[in-house]
Amino acid sequence: MNWAWILIAIVFWLSTWGINQRLAVLNIKNPNLQRGVDILIPMLFGAALLMLWEGVCRGFSVPTVLLPPPSMIWARITSSVDILWADFQQTYLKAVVAGFIMGCGSGFVAAIIVDRVPFLRKGLLPVGNLVAALPIVGIAPIMVMWFGFDWPSKAAVVVVMTFFPMLVNTVAGLAASGQIERDLMHTYASNYWQTLFKLRLPAAMPFIFNALKINSTLALIGAIVAEFFGTPIVGMGFRISTEVGRMNVDMVWAEIFVAALAGSLSYGALALLERAITFWHPSYRSK
Amino acid sequence: MTEREGIAAFIHDRFIPIGTVVLAIILLWYAFTVVLNAPFERDQAARAGTEISTPELISNTMSQKRPVLPAPHQVGVEIWKTTVEKKITSKRSLIYHGWVTLSSTMLGFALGTGLGILLAVGIVHSRVLDKSLMPWIITSQTIPILAIAPMVIVVLNAIGISGLLPKAIISMYLSFFPVAVGMVKGLRSPEVMHLDLMHTYNASRSQVFWKLRWPASVPFLFTSMKVAVAISLVGAIVGELPTGASAGLGARLLTGSYYGQTIQIWSALISAAVLAAILVMIIDLIGRSVTRRMGVVS
């Protein structure tokens, strides 16, 4: 038991909490400064969490097999960059990206077809809604059996996982444009495709980006879980399952860190892209 | 299009289109069964040195022991055998495995919903919590949580916690997010006018909460609970993968994939799907009756 560490962690926690309390009620007129403060507050909170983690691990001498302190995880990350990079390449750059593009693309095309045919919309949409709620990761063993151990089987899981959220959201988005706007397009004598590209797709963009954001997390989960069922000796899921077996928990946390970073970055990139494309949307227009 | 009413509307707008799509899926499934299983049969025939006729080939592809893709009726027979004909206590009964998965799903779902509501209440009432916690709640979901599942299970096993709780923790982690986000939206949904009215009544914060915010958030709660229950089932299934594949639908998936028992995999998968659909439907029904009794227009 090392009380100094616990004390430091608690003091750090309380002081950041106090600072946040002050910052949160500040009324800042300058929008840039306000944005900086809005980023600073969660940063401080995160730092306090890390400090608390470190303090608890060191203070109570928690066995590193159970929960390694953040400093140890960081040491492992910096010392095994090459392994992490190889795993990242195998899982993310090959399986996730390929599956994500194919799944979202086919979901999008299917949504446009479904939207065109009312019969399909009535029939396929309830089924799609149901499937979107199903535990689709369960098909992972089947895909591994069909497409082999390498990344195509993981990409296949990702395709199936990302297809239905994209389908359901895009169909909902295509119905989002108002009747008045559609009537206006009608008075312009625009045909189906012109209405689609100039009115309905732009109006559907917030929904499509919503699906893309959901899918960016789903895709990573799908690829990693599919690797639990069989994989070549590289990949994030493979590394996690084998290093857990060898009780190298710091390596597992290093992989989780990479996964979290990849997940957050792709989510952030999509959010930025959304802001650029749907600049007209009320929630992004500058006030 | 003319408006139809009652049963005619149900038949024309629900039954016929959905039925057609389901039928098409089943037909496609049969077609793929023949295509995917045929190479094995041709191979067998070639080795035996016999010619195989097309009808024979097709009927053979439907009744393989370890097909690449089992035919729907094979899966149906397997499910029938492992649910109705087996005793519930038997280790081969799907009902037994389904129950194992369902119990950890429900525990995780309850914990996750509770945590989500608590977080939402905290976020709505405290500016500091709102600003410091909300970004991290969103970040927590960009982390592929399921990837940590095996580690959580193994580590908790190492310190002597095993059985229901570790799986329930994974379900909880997955399901708290939709509830927290939905409830924050719901608790903030009362309009300024209503809040002002409460203010003129000199209502305290807790009165505003119990008489206005909480009732207003109920429809949001049920919508997010539908997402949460489906996601906790996924969490429970994935949580079962590394436990040495002892019990549960996830364990059935894993043992099936180890021994190439494709029929077993598919029957576990279909029962998981049915379970998810039933759970979502139950929440939907409860939500509908509650909102109707509360007089909320849905």
Coordinates of C-alpha atoms in Angstrom, one line a residue:
Chain A
M1 CA 0.0 0.0 0.0
N2 CA 1.5 3.3 -1.1
W3 CA -0.5 6.2 0.3
A4 CA 1.5 8.9 -1.5
W5 CA 0.2 7.7 -4.9
I6 CA -3.4 7.6 -3.7
L7 CA -3.1 11.0 -2.1
I8 CA -1.6 12.5 -5.3
A9 CA -4.4 11.0 -7.4
I10 CA -7.1 12.3 -5.1
V11 CA -5.6 15.8 -4.9
F12 CA -5.3 15.9 -8.7
W13 CA -8.8 14.7 -9.1
L14 CA -10.2 17.3 -6.8
S15 CA -8.2 20.1 -8.2
T16 CA -9.2 19.4 -11.9
W17 CA -12.8 19.0 -10.7
G18 CA -12.6 22.4 -9.0
I19 CA -11.1 24.0 -12.2
N20 CA -13.8 22.4 -14.3
Q21 CA -16.4 23.7 -12.0
R22 CA -15.1 27.2 -12.5
L23 CA -14.7 26.8 -16.3
A24 CA -18.1 25.4 -16.8
V25 CA -20.0 28.4 -15.4
L26 CA -17.7 31.0 -17.1
N27 CA -19.6 33.1 -19.5
I28 CA -17.2 33.8 -22.4
K29 CA -18.2 36.1 -25.2
N30 CA -15.4 35.2 -27.6
P31 CA -16.6 32.0 -29.5
N32 CA -13.0 30.8 -30.2
L33 CA -12.1 31.0 -26.6
Q34 CA -15.4 29.2 -25.7
R35 CA -14.5 26.4 -28.1
G36 CA -11.1 26.1 -26.5
V37 CA -12.6 25.9 -23.0
D38 CA -15.1 23.3 -24.3
I39 CA -12.2 21.1 -25.4
L40 CA -10.2 21.8 -22.2
I41 CA -12.8 20.6 -19.8
P42 CA -13.2 17.0 -21.1
M43 CA -9.4 16.9 -21.5
L44 CA -8.8 17.8 -17.8
F45 CA -11.5 15.2 -16.9
G46 CA -9.7 12.6 -18.9
A47 CA -6.4 13.5 -17.4
A48 CA -7.9 13.2 -13.9
L49 CA -9.3 9.7 -14.8
L50 CA -5.9 8.6 -16.0
M51 CA -4.3 9.9 -12.9
L52 CA -6.8 8.2 -10.7
W53 CA -6.2 4.9 -12.6
E54 CA -2.4 5.3 -12.2
G55 CA -2.8 6.2 -8.5
V56 CA -5.1 3.2 -7.7
C57 CA -2.8 0.8 -9.6
R58 CA 0.3 1.9 -7.8
G59 CA -1.3 2.9 -4.5
F60 CA -3.0 -0.5 -3.9
S61 CA -0.3 -2.4 -5.8
V62 CA -2.8 -4.0 -8.1
P63 CA -1.2 -6.9 -9.9
T64 CA -0.4 -5.8 -13.4
V65 CA -2.0 -9.0 -14.7
L66 CA -5.4 -7.6 -13.6
L67 CA -5.0 -3.9 -14.5
P68 CA -1.7 -2.4 -15.7
P69 CA -1.2 1.3 -14.9
P70 CA -1.4 3.7 -17.9
S71 CA 2.3 4.4 -17.8
M72 CA 3.1 0.8 -18.3
I73 CA 0.7 0.5 -21.2
W74 CA 2.3 3.6 -22.8
A75 CA 5.7 2.0 -22.4
R76 CA 4.5 -1.1 -24.1
I77 CA 2.9 1.0 -27.0
T78 CA 6.2 2.9 -27.7
S79 CA 8.3 -0.3 -27.5
S80 CA 6.2 -2.4 -29.9
V81 CA 5.1 0.0 -32.5
D82 CA 6.1 -2.4 -35.3
I83 CA 3.8 -5.2 -34.1
L84 CA 0.9 -2.7 -33.5
W85 CA 1.4 -1.3 -37.0
A86 CA 1.3 -4.7 -38.6
D87 CA -1.8 -5.6 -36.7
F88 CA -3.4 -2.3 -37.6
Q89 CA -2.6 -2.8 -41.3
Q90 CA -4.1 -6.3 -41.3
T91 CA -7.2 -5.5 -39.4
Y92 CA -8.0 -1.9 -40.2
L93 CA -6.4 -1.0 -43.6
K94 CA -7.4 -4.3 -45.2
A95 CA -10.5 -5.8 -43.6
V96 CA -12.3 -2.8 -42.1
V97 CA -11.7 -0.3 -45.0
A98 CA -12.6 -2.8 -47.7
G99 CA -15.7 -4.1 -45.8
F100 CA -16.8 -0.6 -44.9
I101 CA -16.7 0.7 -48.5
M102 CA -18.4 -2.4 -49.9
G103 CA -21.0 -2.6 -47.1
C104 CA -22.0 1.1 -47.1
G105 CA -21.9 1.3 -50.9
S106 CA -24.2 -1.7 -51.4
G107 CA -26.5 -0.5 -48.6
F108 CA -26.7 2.9 -50.3
V109 CA -27.5 1.4 -53.8
A110 CA -30.0 -1.0 -52.2
A111 CA -31.7 2.0 -50.5
I112 CA -32.2 3.8 -53.7
I113 CA -33.7 0.8 -55.3
V114 CA -35.9 0.2 -52.3
D115 CA -37.0 3.8 -52.4
R116 CA -37.9 3.5 -56.1
V117 CA -40.1 0.5 -55.6
P118 CA -42.9 1.0 -53.0
F119 CA -43.6 -2.7 -52.7
L120 CA -40.0 -3.4 -51.7
R121 CA -40.1 -0.5 -49.3
K122 CA -43.1 -2.1 -47.5
G123 CA -41.6 -5.5 -47.5
L124 CA -37.9 -5.1 -47.2
L125 CA -37.8 -2.2 -44.6
P126 CA -39.4 -4.1 -41.7
V127 CA -37.1 -7.1 -42.4
G128 CA -34.1 -4.6 -42.6
N129 CA -35.1 -3.0 -39.4
L130 CA -35.3 -6.4 -37.7
V131 CA -31.9 -7.5 -39.1
A132 CA -30.3 -4.3 -38.1
A133 CA -31.1 -5.2 -34.5
L134 CA -29.8 -8.8 -34.7
P135 CA -26.5 -10.0 -33.3
I136 CA -24.9 -10.1 -36.8
V137 CA -21.4 -10.7 -35.4
G138 CA -22.6 -14.3 -35.0
I139 CA -22.1 -14.9 -38.7
A140 CA -18.3 -14.5 -38.1
P141 CA -17.6 -18.3 -37.8
I142 CA -19.6 -18.9 -41.0
M143 CA -17.7 -16.2 -42.9
V144 CA -14.4 -17.6 -41.7
M145 CA -15.5 -21.0 -43.0
W146 CA -16.5 -19.6 -46.4
F147 CA -13.8 -17.1 -47.1
G148 CA -10.8 -18.6 -45.3
F149 CA -8.7 -17.3 -42.5
D150 CA -7.3 -14.1 -44.1
W151 CA -8.8 -10.7 -44.2
P152 CA -11.5 -11.3 -46.9
S153 CA -13.6 -13.3 -44.3
K154 CA -13.4 -10.3 -41.9
A155 CA -14.3 -7.9 -44.7
A156 CA -17.3 -10.1 -45.4
V157 CA -18.5 -9.8 -41.8
V158 CA -18.0 -6.0 -42.0
V159 CA -20.0 -5.9 -45.2
V160 CA -23.0 -7.7 -43.6
M161 CA -22.8 -5.6 -40.4
T162 CA -22.7 -2.2 -42.2
F163 CA -25.2 -3.0 -44.9
F164 CA -28.4 -2.8 -42.9
P165 CA -27.8 0.4 -40.9
M166 CA -26.9 2.1 -44.2
L167 CA -30.0 0.8 -45.9
V168 CA -32.4 1.7 -43.1
N169 CA -31.0 5.2 -42.6
T170 CA -30.7 6.1 -46.3
V171 CA -34.3 5.1 -46.9
A172 CA -35.4 7.2 -44.0
G173 CA -33.2 10.1 -45.3
L174 CA -34.7 9.9 -48.8
A175 CA -38.1 10.4 -47.3
A176 CA -36.9 13.5 -45.4
S177 CA -37.3 16.1 -48.0
G178 CA -40.5 18.0 -47.7
Q179 CA -43.5 17.9 -49.9
I180 CA -43.2 21.6 -50.8
E181 CA -39.7 21.2 -52.0
R182 CA -40.7 18.2 -54.1
D183 CA -43.5 20.1 -55.6
L184 CA -41.2 22.9 -56.4
M185 CA -38.9 20.5 -58.3
H186 CA -42.0 19.2 -60.0
T187 CA -42.9 22.7 -61.2
Y188 CA -39.3 23.0 -62.6
A189 CA -40.2 19.9 -64.7
S190 CA -37.3 18.0 -63.2
N191 CA -37.2 14.3 -63.8
Y192 CA -36.6 11.5 -61.2
W193 CA -32.8 11.7 -61.3
Q194 CA -32.6 15.4 -61.1
T195 CA -34.9 15.5 -58.1
L196 CA -32.8 12.7 -56.6
F197 CA -29.5 14.4 -57.0
K198 CA -30.4 18.0 -56.5
L199 CA -33.0 17.7 -53.7
R200 CA -33.4 14.3 -52.0
L201 CA -29.8 13.1 -51.7
P202 CA -28.6 16.4 -50.2
A203 CA -31.6 16.3 -47.8
A204 CA -30.7 12.7 -46.9
M205 CA -27.1 13.5 -46.1
P206 CA -27.5 13.9 -42.3
F207 CA -29.1 10.5 -42.2
I208 CA -26.4 8.9 -44.4
F209 CA -23.7 10.4 -42.2
N210 CA -25.4 9.1 -39.2
A211 CA -25.2 5.6 -40.7
L212 CA -21.6 6.1 -41.7
K213 CA -20.7 7.1 -38.1
I214 CA -22.6 4.1 -36.6
N215 CA -20.9 1.9 -39.2
S216 CA -17.4 3.1 -38.5
T217 CA -17.6 1.6 -35.0
L218 CA -19.5 -1.5 -36.0
A219 CA -16.9 -2.2 -38.7
L220 CA -14.0 -2.3 -36.3
I221 CA -16.0 -4.5 -33.8
G222 CA -16.9 -6.9 -36.6
A223 CA -13.4 -7.3 -37.9
I224 CA -11.9 -7.8 -34.4
V225 CA -14.5 -10.2 -33.3
A226 CA -14.2 -12.2 -36.6
E227 CA -10.5 -12.7 -35.8
F228 CA -11.4 -14.5 -32.7
F229 CA -12.7 -17.3 -34.9
G230 CA -9.6 -17.9 -36.9
T231 CA -6.9 -15.7 -38.4
P232 CA -3.4 -15.7 -39.7
I233 CA -0.9 -14.8 -37.0
V234 CA -1.4 -11.1 -37.3
G235 CA -4.3 -8.8 -36.6
M236 CA -5.7 -6.9 -33.7
G237 CA -8.3 -9.5 -32.7
F238 CA -5.7 -12.3 -32.9
R239 CA -3.2 -10.3 -30.8
I240 CA -5.9 -9.6 -28.2
S241 CA -7.0 -13.2 -27.8
T242 CA -3.5 -14.7 -27.7
E243 CA -2.0 -12.1 -25.4
V244 CA -4.9 -12.5 -23.0
G245 CA -4.1 -16.2 -22.9
R246 CA -0.4 -15.4 -22.2
M247 CA -1.5 -12.9 -19.5
N248 CA 0.3 -10.0 -21.3
V249 CA -2.5 -7.7 -20.4
D250 CA -0.4 -4.5 -21.1
M251 CA -0.2 -5.7 -24.8
V252 CA -3.9 -6.1 -24.9
W253 CA -4.4 -2.6 -23.6
A254 CA -2.0 -1.3 -26.2
E255 CA -4.1 -2.9 -28.9
I256 CA -7.2 -1.5 -27.3
F257 CA -5.6 1.9 -27.3
V258 CA -4.8 1.6 -31.0
A259 CA -8.4 0.4 -31.7
A260 CA -9.8 3.3 -29.7
L261 CA -7.6 5.8 -31.5
A262 CA -8.6 4.4 -34.9
G263 CA -12.2 4.4 -33.9
S264 CA -12.2 8.0 -32.6
L265 CA -10.1 9.3 -35.5
S266 CA -12.4 7.8 -38.2
Y267 CA -15.4 9.0 -36.3
G268 CA -13.9 12.5 -36.1
A269 CA -13.0 12.5 -39.8
L270 CA -16.5 11.5 -40.7
A271 CA -17.9 14.3 -38.4
L272 CA -15.6 16.9 -40.1
L273 CA -16.7 15.6 -43.6
E274 CA -20.3 15.8 -42.5
R275 CA -19.8 19.4 -41.4
A276 CA -18.2 20.2 -44.8
I277 CA -20.9 18.5 -46.9
T278 CA -24.0 19.4 -44.9
F279 CA -22.9 23.0 -44.2
W280 CA -26.5 24.1 -44.9
H281 CA -27.9 22.1 -42.0
P282 CA -29.4 24.2 -39.1
S283 CA -27.1 22.5 -36.5
Y284 CA -24.0 23.6 -38.3
R285 CA -24.9 27.1 -39.6
S286 CA -23.1 29.8 -37.7
K287 CA -25.4 31.7 -35.5
Chain B
M1 CA -53.1 5.2 -53.9
T2 CA -56.3 4.6 -52.1
E3 CA -56.3 4.3 -48.3
R4 CA -57.1 0.9 -47.0
E5 CA -58.3 0.2 -43.5
G6 CA -58.3 -2.6 -40.9
I7 CA -57.5 -6.0 -42.0
A8 CA -57.3 -5.1 -45.7
A9 CA -54.6 -2.6 -44.9
F10 CA -52.7 -5.1 -42.8
I11 CA -52.8 -7.7 -45.6
H12 CA -51.9 -5.3 -48.4
D13 CA -49.3 -3.1 -46.6
R14 CA -47.7 -5.6 -44.2
F15 CA -48.5 -9.3 -44.9
I16 CA -48.1 -9.5 -48.7
P17 CA -44.9 -7.4 -49.0
I18 CA -43.1 -8.8 -46.0
G19 CA -44.3 -12.3 -46.8
T20 CA -42.9 -12.0 -50.3
V21 CA -39.6 -10.7 -49.1
V22 CA -39.3 -13.5 -46.6
L23 CA -40.3 -16.1 -49.2
A24 CA -37.7 -14.7 -51.6
I25 CA -35.0 -14.9 -48.9
I26 CA -35.9 -18.5 -48.2
L27 CA -35.9 -19.4 -52.0
L28 CA -32.5 -17.6 -52.4
W29 CA -31.2 -19.6 -49.4
Y30 CA -32.2 -22.9 -51.0
A31 CA -30.6 -21.8 -54.3
F32 CA -27.4 -21.0 -52.5
T33 CA -27.6 -24.3 -50.6
V34 CA -27.5 -26.2 -53.9
V35 CA -24.7 -24.0 -55.4
L36 CA -22.5 -24.1 -52.4
N37 CA -22.9 -27.7 -51.4
A38 CA -22.8 -29.1 -55.0
P39 CA -18.9 -29.2 -55.3
F40 CA -18.7 -31.6 -52.4
E41 CA -21.3 -33.9 -53.9
R42 CA -19.6 -33.9 -57.3
D43 CA -16.3 -34.6 -55.6
Q44 CA -17.9 -37.6 -53.8
A45 CA -19.4 -39.0 -56.9
A46 CA -16.1 -38.6 -58.8
R47 CA -14.2 -40.4 -56.1
A48 CA -16.8 -43.2 -56.1
G49 CA -16.5 -43.3 -59.9
T50 CA -20.2 -42.8 -60.4
E51 CA -22.2 -40.3 -62.3
I52 CA -24.7 -38.3 -60.3
S53 CA -27.9 -37.1 -61.8
T54 CA -29.1 -33.5 -61.3
P55 CA -32.2 -34.4 -59.2
E56 CA -30.1 -36.7 -57.0
L57 CA -27.4 -34.0 -56.7
I58 CA -30.0 -31.4 -55.6
S59 CA -31.6 -33.7 -53.0
N60 CA -28.1 -34.7 -51.7
T61 CA -27.1 -31.1 -51.2
M62 CA -30.1 -30.7 -48.9
S63 CA -29.2 -33.5 -46.5
Q64 CA -25.4 -33.3 -46.0
K65 CA -24.1 -33.9 -42.4
R66 CA -21.7 -30.9 -42.5
P67 CA -22.9 -28.7 -45.4
V68 CA -21.2 -25.5 -46.3
L69 CA -24.6 -23.9 -46.1
P70 CA -27.4 -26.0 -44.5
A71 CA -30.8 -25.9 -46.0
P72 CA -33.5 -24.0 -44.1
H73 CA -35.4 -27.1 -43.2
Q74 CA -32.3 -28.8 -41.9
V75 CA -31.8 -25.8 -39.5
G76 CA -35.5 -26.0 -38.6
V77 CA -35.3 -29.7 -37.8
E78 CA -32.2 -29.1 -35.7
I79 CA -33.9 -26.3 -33.8
W80 CA -37.0 -28.5 -33.3
K81 CA -34.8 -31.4 -32.1
T82 CA -32.8 -29.3 -29.6
T83 CA -35.7 -27.3 -28.2
V84 CA -38.8 -29.5 -28.1
E85 CA -37.4 -33.0 -28.1
K86 CA -34.5 -32.4 -25.6
K87 CA -35.0 -32.0 -21.9
I88 CA -34.5 -28.4 -20.8
T89 CA -31.8 -29.3 -18.4
S90 CA -29.8 -31.2 -21.1
K91 CA -26.6 -29.6 -22.2
R92 CA -27.7 -30.1 -25.8
S93 CA -30.9 -28.2 -25.4
L94 CA -31.0 -24.8 -27.1
I95 CA -33.5 -23.6 -24.5
Y96 CA -30.8 -24.3 -21.8
H97 CA -28.2 -22.3 -23.8
G98 CA -30.7 -19.6 -24.7
W99 CA -31.6 -19.2 -21.1
V100 CA -28.0 -18.8 -20.1
T101 CA -27.5 -16.1 -22.7
L102 CA -30.9 -14.5 -21.8
S103 CA -30.2 -14.2 -18.1
S104 CA -26.9 -12.4 -18.6
T105 CA -28.5 -10.3 -21.3
M106 CA -31.3 -9.2 -18.9
L107 CA -28.9 -8.5 -16.0
G108 CA -26.6 -6.5 -18.2
F109 CA -29.6 -4.7 -19.8
A110 CA -31.0 -3.8 -16.4
L111 CA -27.6 -2.6 -15.1
G112 CA -26.9 -0.7 -18.3
T113 CA -30.4 1.0 -18.3
G114 CA -29.9 2.0 -14.7
L115 CA -26.4 3.4 -15.3
G116 CA -27.6 5.2 -18.4
I117 CA -30.5 6.9 -16.6
L118 CA -28.3 7.9 -13.7
L119 CA -25.7 9.4 -16.0
A120 CA -28.4 11.2 -18.0
V121 CA -29.9 12.7 -14.8
G122 CA -26.5 13.8 -13.7
I123 CA -25.7 15.4 -17.0
V124 CA -29.0 17.2 -17.2
H125 CA -28.6 18.7 -13.7
S126 CA -24.9 19.5 -13.6
R127 CA -23.2 21.7 -16.1
V128 CA -19.8 20.4 -15.1
L129 CA -20.8 16.8 -15.7
D130 CA -22.4 17.8 -19.0
K131 CA -19.3 19.4 -20.3
S132 CA -16.7 16.9 -18.9
L133 CA -18.6 13.6 -19.2
M134 CA -20.6 13.9 -22.5
P135 CA -17.6 13.9 -24.8
W136 CA -16.1 10.9 -23.1
I137 CA -19.4 9.0 -23.3
I138 CA -19.4 9.5 -27.0
T139 CA -15.7 8.6 -27.2
S140 CA -16.3 5.4 -25.2
Q141 CA -18.5 4.2 -28.0
T142 CA -15.9 4.7 -30.7
I143 CA -13.8 2.2 -28.8
P144 CA -14.7 -1.3 -30.0
I145 CA -15.8 -2.4 -26.6
L146 CA -16.4 -6.0 -27.8
A147 CA -12.7 -6.2 -28.3
I148 CA -12.1 -5.9 -24.6
A149 CA -14.7 -8.6 -23.9
P150 CA -12.4 -11.5 -23.7
M151 CA -10.0 -9.6 -21.5
V152 CA -12.7 -8.6 -19.1
I153 CA -13.9 -12.2 -18.8
V154 CA -10.5 -13.7 -18.4
V155 CA -9.3 -11.1 -15.9
L156 CA -12.5 -11.3 -13.8
N157 CA -12.2 -15.1 -13.9
A158 CA -8.6 -14.8 -12.6
I159 CA -9.8 -12.9 -9.5
G160 CA -12.6 -15.4 -8.9
I161 CA -15.6 -13.6 -10.4
S162 CA -17.1 -15.9 -13.0
G163 CA -20.5 -16.9 -14.3
L164 CA -23.2 -14.4 -15.0
L165 CA -21.6 -11.1 -13.9
P166 CA -18.7 -10.7 -16.3
K167 CA -20.9 -11.2 -19.3
A168 CA -23.5 -8.9 -17.8
I169 CA -20.8 -6.2 -17.4
I170 CA -20.1 -6.3 -21.1
S171 CA -23.8 -6.1 -21.9
M172 CA -24.0 -3.2 -19.5
Y173 CA -21.1 -1.3 -21.1
L174 CA -22.8 -1.7 -24.5
S175 CA -26.3 -0.8 -23.4
F176 CA -25.7 2.2 -21.2
F177 CA -24.8 4.4 -24.1
P178 CA -28.1 4.5 -26.1
V179 CA -30.0 4.9 -22.9
A180 CA -27.8 7.7 -21.6
V181 CA -27.9 9.6 -24.9
G182 CA -31.7 9.1 -25.4
M183 CA -32.5 10.1 -21.8
V184 CA -30.4 13.3 -22.0
K185 CA -32.5 14.2 -25.0
G186 CA -35.7 13.1 -23.3
L187 CA -35.0 14.9 -20.0
R188 CA -34.3 18.1 -22.0
S189 CA -37.3 17.7 -24.2
P190 CA -39.8 19.8 -22.1
E191 CA -40.2 23.2 -23.7
V192 CA -39.2 26.4 -22.1
M193 CA -42.9 27.3 -21.7
H194 CA -43.5 24.2 -19.6
L195 CA -40.4 24.8 -17.5
D196 CA -41.5 28.4 -17.0
L197 CA -44.9 27.2 -15.9
M198 CA -43.3 24.9 -13.3
H199 CA -41.3 27.9 -12.2
T200 CA -44.4 30.0 -11.7
Y201 CA -45.8 27.2 -9.5
N202 CA -42.6 27.7 -7.4
A203 CA -41.7 24.0 -8.1
S204 CA -38.4 22.7 -6.6
R205 CA -35.8 21.0 -8.8
S206 CA -37.0 17.6 -7.7
Q207 CA -40.6 18.5 -8.4
V208 CA -39.7 19.7 -11.9
F209 CA -37.8 16.4 -12.4
W210 CA -40.6 14.1 -11.2
K211 CA -43.6 16.0 -12.6
L212 CA -42.2 17.3 -15.8
R213 CA -38.8 16.0 -17.0
W214 CA -39.3 12.3 -16.1
P215 CA -42.8 11.9 -17.7
A216 CA -41.6 13.8 -20.8
S217 CA -38.6 11.5 -21.2
V218 CA -40.5 8.2 -21.1
P219 CA -41.1 7.8 -24.9
F220 CA -37.3 8.5 -25.4
L221 CA -36.5 5.9 -22.7
F222 CA -38.4 3.2 -24.5
T223 CA -37.0 4.0 -27.9
S224 CA -33.4 3.8 -26.6
M225 CA -34.2 0.7 -24.5
K226 CA -35.1 -1.1 -27.7
V227 CA -31.7 -0.4 -29.1
A228 CA -30.1 -1.2 -25.8
V229 CA -31.7 -4.7 -25.4
A230 CA -30.6 -5.8 -28.8
I231 CA -27.1 -4.6 -28.2
S232 CA -26.9 -6.3 -24.8
L233 CA -27.7 -9.6 -26.4
V234 CA -24.8 -9.1 -28.8
G235 CA -22.6 -8.3 -25.7
A236 CA -23.7 -11.4 -23.9
I237 CA -23.1 -13.6 -26.9
V238 CA -19.6 -12.2 -27.5
G239 CA -18.9 -12.4 -23.8
E240 CA -19.5 -16.2 -24.0
L241 CA -16.9 -16.8 -26.6
P242 CA -13.8 -16.8 -24.4
T243 CA -15.3 -18.6 -21.4
G244 CA -14.1 -21.9 -22.6
A245 CA -17.3 -22.3 -24.5
S246 CA -19.2 -23.9 -21.7
A247 CA -22.7 -22.6 -22.1
G248 CA -24.8 -20.1 -23.9
L249 CA -25.6 -19.3 -27.6
G250 CA -22.1 -17.8 -28.1
A251 CA -20.6 -21.0 -26.8
R252 CA -22.7 -23.0 -29.3
L253 CA -21.4 -20.8 -32.1
L254 CA -17.8 -21.3 -31.0
T255 CA -18.0 -25.1 -30.6
G256 CA -19.9 -25.3 -33.9
S257 CA -17.1 -23.5 -35.6
Y258 CA -14.4 -25.7 -34.0
Y259 CA -16.0 -28.9 -35.1
G260 CA -17.4 -27.7 -38.4
Q261 CA -20.9 -28.3 -37.2
T262 CA -22.5 -25.8 -39.6
I263 CA -26.1 -26.8 -38.7
Q264 CA -25.4 -26.2 -35.1
I265 CA -24.0 -22.7 -35.9
W266 CA -27.0 -21.7 -38.0
S267 CA -29.5 -23.0 -35.4
A268 CA -27.7 -21.0 -32.7
L269 CA -27.7 -18.0 -34.9
I270 CA -31.4 -18.3 -35.8
S271 CA -32.4 -18.7 -32.2
A272 CA -30.3 -15.7 -31.2
A273 CA -32.1 -13.7 -33.9
V274 CA -35.5 -14.9 -32.7
L275 CA -34.5 -14.1 -29.1
A276 CA -33.5 -10.5 -30.2
A277 CA -36.7 -10.0 -32.1
I278 CA -38.8 -11.2 -29.2
L279 CA -37.0 -9.0 -26.7
V280 CA -37.3 -5.9 -28.9
M281 CA -41.0 -6.7 -29.4
I282 CA -41.6 -7.0 -25.7
I283 CA -40.0 -3.7 -25.0
D284 CA -42.0 -2.2 -27.8
L285 CA -45.3 -3.5 -26.4
I286 CA -44.5 -2.3 -22.9
G287 CA -43.5 1.1 -24.2
R288 CA -46.7 1.4 -26.2
S289 CA -49.0 0.4 -23.4
V290 CA -47.2 2.7 -21.0
T291 CA -47.3 5.7 -23.3
R292 CA -50.9 5.1 -24.0
R293 CA -51.8 5.0 -20.3
M294 CA -49.8 8.2 -19.8
G295 CA -51.8 9.8 -22.6
V296 CA -48.7 10.7 -24.6
V297 CA -49.6 11.0 -28.3
S298 CA -47.1 8.7 -30.1

